[in-house]
CSV table of C-alpha atoms and ligand atoms in Angstrom, one decimal:
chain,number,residue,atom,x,y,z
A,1,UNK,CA,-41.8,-55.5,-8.2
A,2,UNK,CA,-38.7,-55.4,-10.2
A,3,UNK,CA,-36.7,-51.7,-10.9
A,4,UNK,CA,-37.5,-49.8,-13.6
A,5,UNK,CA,-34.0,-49.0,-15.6
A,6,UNK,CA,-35.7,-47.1,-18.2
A,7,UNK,CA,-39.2,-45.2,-18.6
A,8,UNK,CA,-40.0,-43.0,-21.9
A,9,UNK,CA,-42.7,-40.8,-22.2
A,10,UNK,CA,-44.3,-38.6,-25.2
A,11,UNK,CA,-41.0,-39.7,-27.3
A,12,UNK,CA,-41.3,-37.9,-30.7
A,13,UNK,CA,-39.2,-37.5,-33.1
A,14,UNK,CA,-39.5,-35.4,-36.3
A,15,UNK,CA,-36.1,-35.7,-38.7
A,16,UNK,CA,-35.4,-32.4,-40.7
A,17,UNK,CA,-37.9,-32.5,-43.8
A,18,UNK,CA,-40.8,-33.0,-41.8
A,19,UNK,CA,-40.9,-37.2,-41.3
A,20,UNK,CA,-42.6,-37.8,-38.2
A,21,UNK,CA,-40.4,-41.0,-37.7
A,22,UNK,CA,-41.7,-41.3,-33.7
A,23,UNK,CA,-45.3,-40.3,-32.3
A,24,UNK,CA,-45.7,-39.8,-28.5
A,25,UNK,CA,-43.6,-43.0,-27.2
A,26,UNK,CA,-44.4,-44.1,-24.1
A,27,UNK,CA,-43.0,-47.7,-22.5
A,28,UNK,CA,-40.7,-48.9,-19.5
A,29,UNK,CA,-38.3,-51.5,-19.4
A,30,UNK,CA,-37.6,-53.4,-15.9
A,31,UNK,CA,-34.4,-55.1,-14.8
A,32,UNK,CA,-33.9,-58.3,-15.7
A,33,UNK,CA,-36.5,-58.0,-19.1
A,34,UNK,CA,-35.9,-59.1,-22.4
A,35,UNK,CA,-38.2,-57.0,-25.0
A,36,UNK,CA,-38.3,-57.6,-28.4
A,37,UNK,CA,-39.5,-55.0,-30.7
A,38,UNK,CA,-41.0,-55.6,-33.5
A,39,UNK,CA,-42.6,-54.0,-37.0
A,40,UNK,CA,-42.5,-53.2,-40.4
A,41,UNK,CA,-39.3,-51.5,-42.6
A,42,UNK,CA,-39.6,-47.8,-41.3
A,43,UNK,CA,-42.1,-48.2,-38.4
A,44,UNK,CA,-39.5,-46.5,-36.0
A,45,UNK,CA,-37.4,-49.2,-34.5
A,46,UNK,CA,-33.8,-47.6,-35.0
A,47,UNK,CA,-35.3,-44.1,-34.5
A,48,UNK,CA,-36.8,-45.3,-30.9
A,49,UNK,CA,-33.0,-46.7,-29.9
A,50,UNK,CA,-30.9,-43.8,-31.1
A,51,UNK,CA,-33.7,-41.1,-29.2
A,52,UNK,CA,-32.8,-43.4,-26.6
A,53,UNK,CA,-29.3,-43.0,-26.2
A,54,UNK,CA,-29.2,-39.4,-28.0
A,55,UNK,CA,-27.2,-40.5,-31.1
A,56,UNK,CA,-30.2,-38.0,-31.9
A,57,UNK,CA,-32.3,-36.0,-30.9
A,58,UNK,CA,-36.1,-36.3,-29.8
A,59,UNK,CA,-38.6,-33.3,-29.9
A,60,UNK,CA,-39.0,-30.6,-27.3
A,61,UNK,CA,-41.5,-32.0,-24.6
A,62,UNK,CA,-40.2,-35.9,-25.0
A,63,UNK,CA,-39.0,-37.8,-22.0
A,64,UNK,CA,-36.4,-40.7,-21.2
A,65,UNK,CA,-36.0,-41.0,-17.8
A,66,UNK,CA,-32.7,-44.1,-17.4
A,67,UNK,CA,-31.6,-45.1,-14.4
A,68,UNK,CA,-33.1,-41.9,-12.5
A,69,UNK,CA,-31.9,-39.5,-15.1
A,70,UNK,CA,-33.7,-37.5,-17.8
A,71,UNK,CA,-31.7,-38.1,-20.5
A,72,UNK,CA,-32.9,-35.2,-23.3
A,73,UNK,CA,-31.8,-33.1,-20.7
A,74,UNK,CA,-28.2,-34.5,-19.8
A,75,UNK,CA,-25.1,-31.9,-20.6
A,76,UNK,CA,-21.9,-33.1,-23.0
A,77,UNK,CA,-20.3,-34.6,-19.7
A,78,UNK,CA,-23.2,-36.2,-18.1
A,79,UNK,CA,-24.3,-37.4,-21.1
A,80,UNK,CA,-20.4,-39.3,-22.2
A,81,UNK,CA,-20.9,-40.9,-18.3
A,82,UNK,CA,-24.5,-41.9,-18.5
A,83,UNK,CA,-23.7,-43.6,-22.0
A,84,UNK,CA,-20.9,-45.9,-20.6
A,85,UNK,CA,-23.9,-47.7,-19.2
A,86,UNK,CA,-26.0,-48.0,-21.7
A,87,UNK,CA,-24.7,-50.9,-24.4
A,88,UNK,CA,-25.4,-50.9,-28.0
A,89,UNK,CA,-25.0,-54.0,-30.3
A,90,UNK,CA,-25.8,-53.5,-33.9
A,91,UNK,CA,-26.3,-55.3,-36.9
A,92,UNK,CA,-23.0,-55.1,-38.4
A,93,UNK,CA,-21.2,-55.4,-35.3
A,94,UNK,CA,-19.5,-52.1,-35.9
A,95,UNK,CA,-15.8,-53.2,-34.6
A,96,UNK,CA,-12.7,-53.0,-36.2
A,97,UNK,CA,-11.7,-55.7,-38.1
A,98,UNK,CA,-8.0,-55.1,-38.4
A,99,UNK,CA,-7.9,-55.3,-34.5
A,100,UNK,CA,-8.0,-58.3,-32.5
A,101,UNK,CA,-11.0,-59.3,-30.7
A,102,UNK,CA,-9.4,-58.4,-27.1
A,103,UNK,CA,-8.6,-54.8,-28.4
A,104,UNK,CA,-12.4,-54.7,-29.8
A,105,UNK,CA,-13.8,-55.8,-26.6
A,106,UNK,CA,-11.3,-53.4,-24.4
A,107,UNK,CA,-12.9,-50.3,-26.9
A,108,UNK,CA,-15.7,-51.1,-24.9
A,109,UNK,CA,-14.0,-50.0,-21.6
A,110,UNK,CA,-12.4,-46.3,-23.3
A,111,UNK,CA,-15.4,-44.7,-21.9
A,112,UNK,CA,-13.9,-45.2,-18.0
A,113,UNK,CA,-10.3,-43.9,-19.3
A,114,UNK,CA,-8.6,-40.5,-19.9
A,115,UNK,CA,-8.1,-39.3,-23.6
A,116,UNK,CA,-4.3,-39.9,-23.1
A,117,UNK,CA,-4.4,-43.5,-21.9
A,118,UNK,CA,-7.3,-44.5,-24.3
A,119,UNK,CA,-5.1,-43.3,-27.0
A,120,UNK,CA,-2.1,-45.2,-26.3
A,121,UNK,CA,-4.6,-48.5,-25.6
A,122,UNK,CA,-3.1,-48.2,-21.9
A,123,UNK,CA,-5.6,-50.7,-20.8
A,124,UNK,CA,-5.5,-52.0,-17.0
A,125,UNK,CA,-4.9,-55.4,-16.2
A,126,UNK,CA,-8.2,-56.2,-14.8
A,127,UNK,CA,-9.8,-54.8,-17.4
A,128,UNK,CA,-7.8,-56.9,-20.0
A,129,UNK,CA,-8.5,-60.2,-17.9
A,130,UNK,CA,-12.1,-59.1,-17.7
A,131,UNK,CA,-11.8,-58.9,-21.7
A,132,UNK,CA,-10.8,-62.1,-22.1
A,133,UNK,CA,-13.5,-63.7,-19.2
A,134,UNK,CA,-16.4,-61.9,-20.9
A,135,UNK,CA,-14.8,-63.9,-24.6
A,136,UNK,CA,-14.7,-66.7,-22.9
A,137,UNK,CA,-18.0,-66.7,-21.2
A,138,UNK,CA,-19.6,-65.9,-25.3
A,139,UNK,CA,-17.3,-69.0,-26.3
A,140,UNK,CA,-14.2,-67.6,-27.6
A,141,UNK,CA,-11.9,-68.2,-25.8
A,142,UNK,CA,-9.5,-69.6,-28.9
A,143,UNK,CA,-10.4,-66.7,-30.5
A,144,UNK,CA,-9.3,-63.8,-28.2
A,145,UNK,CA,-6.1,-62.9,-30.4
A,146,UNK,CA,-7.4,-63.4,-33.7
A,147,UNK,CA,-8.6,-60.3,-35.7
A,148,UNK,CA,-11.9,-59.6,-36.6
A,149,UNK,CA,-11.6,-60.0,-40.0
A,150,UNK,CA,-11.3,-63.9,-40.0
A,151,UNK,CA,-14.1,-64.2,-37.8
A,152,UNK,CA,-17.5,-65.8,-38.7
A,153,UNK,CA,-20.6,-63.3,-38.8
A,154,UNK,CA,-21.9,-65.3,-35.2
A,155,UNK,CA,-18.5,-64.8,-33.4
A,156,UNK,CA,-18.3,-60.9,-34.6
A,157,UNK,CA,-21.5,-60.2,-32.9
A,158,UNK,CA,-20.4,-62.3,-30.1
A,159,UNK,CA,-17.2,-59.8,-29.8
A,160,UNK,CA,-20.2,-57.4,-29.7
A,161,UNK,CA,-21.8,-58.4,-27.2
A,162,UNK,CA,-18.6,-58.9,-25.0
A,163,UNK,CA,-17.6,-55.1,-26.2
A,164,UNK,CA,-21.1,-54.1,-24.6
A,165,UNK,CA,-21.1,-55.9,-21.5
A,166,UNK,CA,-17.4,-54.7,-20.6
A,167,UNK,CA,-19.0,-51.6,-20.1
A,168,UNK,CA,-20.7,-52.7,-17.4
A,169,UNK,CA,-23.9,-51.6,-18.8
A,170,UNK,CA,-27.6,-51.4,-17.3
A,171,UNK,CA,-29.2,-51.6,-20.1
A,172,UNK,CA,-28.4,-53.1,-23.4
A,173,UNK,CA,-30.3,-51.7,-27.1
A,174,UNK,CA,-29.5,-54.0,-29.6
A,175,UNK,CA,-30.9,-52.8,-32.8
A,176,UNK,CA,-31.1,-55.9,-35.7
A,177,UNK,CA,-28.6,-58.1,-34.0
A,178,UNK,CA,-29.7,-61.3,-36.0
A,179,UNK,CA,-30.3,-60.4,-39.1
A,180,UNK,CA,-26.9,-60.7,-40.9
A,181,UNK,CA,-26.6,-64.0,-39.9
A,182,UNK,CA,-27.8,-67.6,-40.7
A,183,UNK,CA,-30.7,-69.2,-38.4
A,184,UNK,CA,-28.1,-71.1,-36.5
A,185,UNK,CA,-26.0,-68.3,-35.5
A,186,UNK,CA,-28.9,-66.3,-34.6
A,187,UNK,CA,-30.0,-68.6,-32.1
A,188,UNK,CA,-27.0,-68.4,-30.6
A,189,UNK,CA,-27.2,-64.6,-30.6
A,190,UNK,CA,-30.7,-64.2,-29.3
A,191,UNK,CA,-29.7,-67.1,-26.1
A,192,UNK,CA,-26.4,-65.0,-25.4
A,193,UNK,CA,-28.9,-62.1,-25.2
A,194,UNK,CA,-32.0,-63.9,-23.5
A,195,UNK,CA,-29.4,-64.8,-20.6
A,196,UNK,CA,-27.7,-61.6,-20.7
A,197,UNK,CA,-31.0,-60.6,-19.7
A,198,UNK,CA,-32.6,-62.7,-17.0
A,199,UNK,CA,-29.6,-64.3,-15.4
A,200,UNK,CA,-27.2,-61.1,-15.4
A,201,UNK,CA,-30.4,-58.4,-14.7
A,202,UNK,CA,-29.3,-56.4,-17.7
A,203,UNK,CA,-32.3,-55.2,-19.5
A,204,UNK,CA,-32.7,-56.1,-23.3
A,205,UNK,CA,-34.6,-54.0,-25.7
A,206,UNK,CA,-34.0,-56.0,-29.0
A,207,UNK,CA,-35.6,-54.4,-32.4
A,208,UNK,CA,-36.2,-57.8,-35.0
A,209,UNK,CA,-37.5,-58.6,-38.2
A,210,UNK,CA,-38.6,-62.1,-37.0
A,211,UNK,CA,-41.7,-62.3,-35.7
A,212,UNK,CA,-41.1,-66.3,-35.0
A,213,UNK,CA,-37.7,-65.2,-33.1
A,214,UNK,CA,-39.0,-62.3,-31.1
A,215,UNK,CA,-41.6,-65.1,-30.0
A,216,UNK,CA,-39.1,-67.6,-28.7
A,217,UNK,CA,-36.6,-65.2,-26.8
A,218,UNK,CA,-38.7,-61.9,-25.7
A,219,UNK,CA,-40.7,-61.8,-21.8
A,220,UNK,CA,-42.8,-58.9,-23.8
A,221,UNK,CA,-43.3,-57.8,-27.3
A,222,UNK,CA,-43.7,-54.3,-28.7
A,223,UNK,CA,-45.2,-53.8,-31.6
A,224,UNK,CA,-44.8,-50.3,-33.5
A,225,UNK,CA,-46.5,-49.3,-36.4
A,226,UNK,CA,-46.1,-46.0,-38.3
A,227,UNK,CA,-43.9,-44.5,-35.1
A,228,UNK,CA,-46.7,-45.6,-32.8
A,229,UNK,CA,-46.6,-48.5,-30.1
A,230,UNK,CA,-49.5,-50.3,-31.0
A,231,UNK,CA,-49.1,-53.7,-29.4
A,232,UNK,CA,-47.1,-54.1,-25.6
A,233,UNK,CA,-47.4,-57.2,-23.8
A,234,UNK,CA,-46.6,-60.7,-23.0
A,235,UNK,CA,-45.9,-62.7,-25.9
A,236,UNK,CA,-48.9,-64.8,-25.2
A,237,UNK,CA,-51.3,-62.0,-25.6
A,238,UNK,CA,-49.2,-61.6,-29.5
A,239,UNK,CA,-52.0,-63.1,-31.5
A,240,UNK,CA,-51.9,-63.8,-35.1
A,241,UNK,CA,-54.7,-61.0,-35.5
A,242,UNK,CA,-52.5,-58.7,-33.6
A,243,UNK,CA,-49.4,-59.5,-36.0
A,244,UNK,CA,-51.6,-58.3,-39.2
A,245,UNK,CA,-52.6,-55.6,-37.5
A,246,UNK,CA,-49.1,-54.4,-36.7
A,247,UNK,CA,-47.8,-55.4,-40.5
A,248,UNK,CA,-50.8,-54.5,-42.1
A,249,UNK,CA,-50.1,-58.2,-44.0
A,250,UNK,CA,-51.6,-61.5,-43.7
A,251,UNK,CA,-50.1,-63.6,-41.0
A,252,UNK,CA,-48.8,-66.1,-43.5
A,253,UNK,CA,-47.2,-63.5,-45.7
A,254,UNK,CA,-45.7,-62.1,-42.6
A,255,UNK,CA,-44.0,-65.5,-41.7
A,256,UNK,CA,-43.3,-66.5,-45.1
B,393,ATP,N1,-31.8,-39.6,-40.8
B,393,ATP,C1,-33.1,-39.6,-41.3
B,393,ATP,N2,-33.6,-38.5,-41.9
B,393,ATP,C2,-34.9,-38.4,-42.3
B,393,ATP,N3,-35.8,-39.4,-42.1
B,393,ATP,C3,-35.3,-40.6,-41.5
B,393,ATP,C4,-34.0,-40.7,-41.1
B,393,ATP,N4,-33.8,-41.9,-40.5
B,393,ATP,C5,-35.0,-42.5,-40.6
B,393,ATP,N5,-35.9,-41.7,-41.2
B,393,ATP,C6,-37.3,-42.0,-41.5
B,393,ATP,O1,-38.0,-42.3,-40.2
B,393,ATP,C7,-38.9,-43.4,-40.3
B,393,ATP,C8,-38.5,-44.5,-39.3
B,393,ATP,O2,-37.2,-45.0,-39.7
B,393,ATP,P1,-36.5,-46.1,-38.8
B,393,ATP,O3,-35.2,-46.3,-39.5
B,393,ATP,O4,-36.5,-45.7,-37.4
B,393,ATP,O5,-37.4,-47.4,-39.1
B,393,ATP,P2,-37.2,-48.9,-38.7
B,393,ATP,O6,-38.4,-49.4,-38.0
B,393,ATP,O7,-35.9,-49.0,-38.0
B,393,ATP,O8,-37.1,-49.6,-40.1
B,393,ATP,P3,-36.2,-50.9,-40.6
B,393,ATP,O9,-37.0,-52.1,-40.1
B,393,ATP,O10,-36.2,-50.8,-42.1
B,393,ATP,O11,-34.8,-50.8,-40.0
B,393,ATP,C9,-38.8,-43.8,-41.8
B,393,ATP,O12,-39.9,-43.2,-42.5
B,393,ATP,C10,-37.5,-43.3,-42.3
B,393,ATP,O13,-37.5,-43.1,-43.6
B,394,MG,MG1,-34.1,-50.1,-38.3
């Protein structure tokens, strides 16, 4: 049986005005998995992955248990250490674009230094060679030096990606990493991510618009509907019936 890296349980989340965004959460991710989660504008995805990591809070009484630890209950220094191992990649890739793509990836890393030295950029050697591996392992290795700016929507994400996996992560929440970018570049994306997953161990929880997508990559769908899961399984067992029933829409609409 393979680890469990991360277990919620009862995850709810009401935002201030009263929106119940998150009702009573419960899944687990195992090492190695790619998960894909899927469902309609404002079912919960986003919320689920920021309760996750505490960019915000859950309700009183919700669990995340990540490697071992109960998150929700994790103190300002805990917390900043227990974070360096949990990666985010987001949908608009969130580096900065004056900087080259080295310095964005080494950002990844400022959680293992002091204040002083991560404000100077007083990076360590292995760390800077480990930079430039992790590029060249996403395929840019002729672009290490260039900035941000000038680089195509794919290869941003790819400096993503490298920028999570610098941090030496177990566990990796990637909330809409495809869907600034053309079908091609996707693909790209979702392989980086699929072997992220299953050849490196490093857990994947993936929210996506694509049904067809989360179909190709994912070990296991989740399918959330009004802040509820109400699909979790293979992606064999993700009929078209169970598809309408998550998107309240006919399967050919949802496709379209
Ligand atoms: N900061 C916030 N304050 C109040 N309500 C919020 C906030 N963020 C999200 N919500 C609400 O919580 C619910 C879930 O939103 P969330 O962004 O998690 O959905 P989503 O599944 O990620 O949607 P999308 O597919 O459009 O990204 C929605 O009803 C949304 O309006
Ligand atoms: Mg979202």
């Amino acid at each position: 049986m393979q680890e469990t890296v991360l277990q919620t349980k009862n995850l709810t989340k009401t935002y201030g005005g009263g929106t119940l965004a998150l009702k009573e959460v419960s899944f687990a991710l195992k090492k190695g998995e790619m998960v894909c989660v899927i469902g309609p504008s404002g079912a919960g995805k986003s919320t689920l992955l920021r309760c996750i990591n505490r960019m915000i809070e859950a309700d009183e009484g919700s669990s995340v248990v990540f490697d071992g630890k109960e998150i929700t209950s994790l103190r300002k220094k805990e917390l900043a250490q227990t974070r360096r191992e949990i990666g985010m990649v987001f949908q608009h890739y969130n580096l900065v674009y004056r900087l080259s793509a080295l310095e964005n990836v080494l950002h990844g890393r400022m959680g293992y230094y002091s204040t002083f030295a991560g404000a100077f950029s007083l990076y360590k050697k292995e760390d800077i060679e480990r930079a430039v591996e992790l590029l060249g392992m996403l395929g840019l290795e002729e672009r290490v030096y260039f900035r941000c700016a000038n680089l195509s929507g794919g290869q941003k994400q790819r400096v993503g990606i490298a920028r999570a996996l610098i941090q030496d992560p177990k566990l990796i929440l990637c909330d809409e990493p495809i869907a600034s970018l053309d079908p091609q570049a996707a693909k790209v994306i979702m392989e980086y991510l699929k072997g992220i997953s299953a050849e490196m161990g490093i857990p994947c929880l993936v929210n996506l618009h694509q049904v067809d997508v989360a179909k190709i990559y994912a070990d296991r769908i989740i399918g959330m509907k009004d802040g509820h899961i109400v699909f979790d399984g293979p992606k064999e067992e993700l009929t078209d019936k169970r598809i309408e029933n998550i998107y309240g829409a006919k399967i050919h609409e949802i496709l379209a």
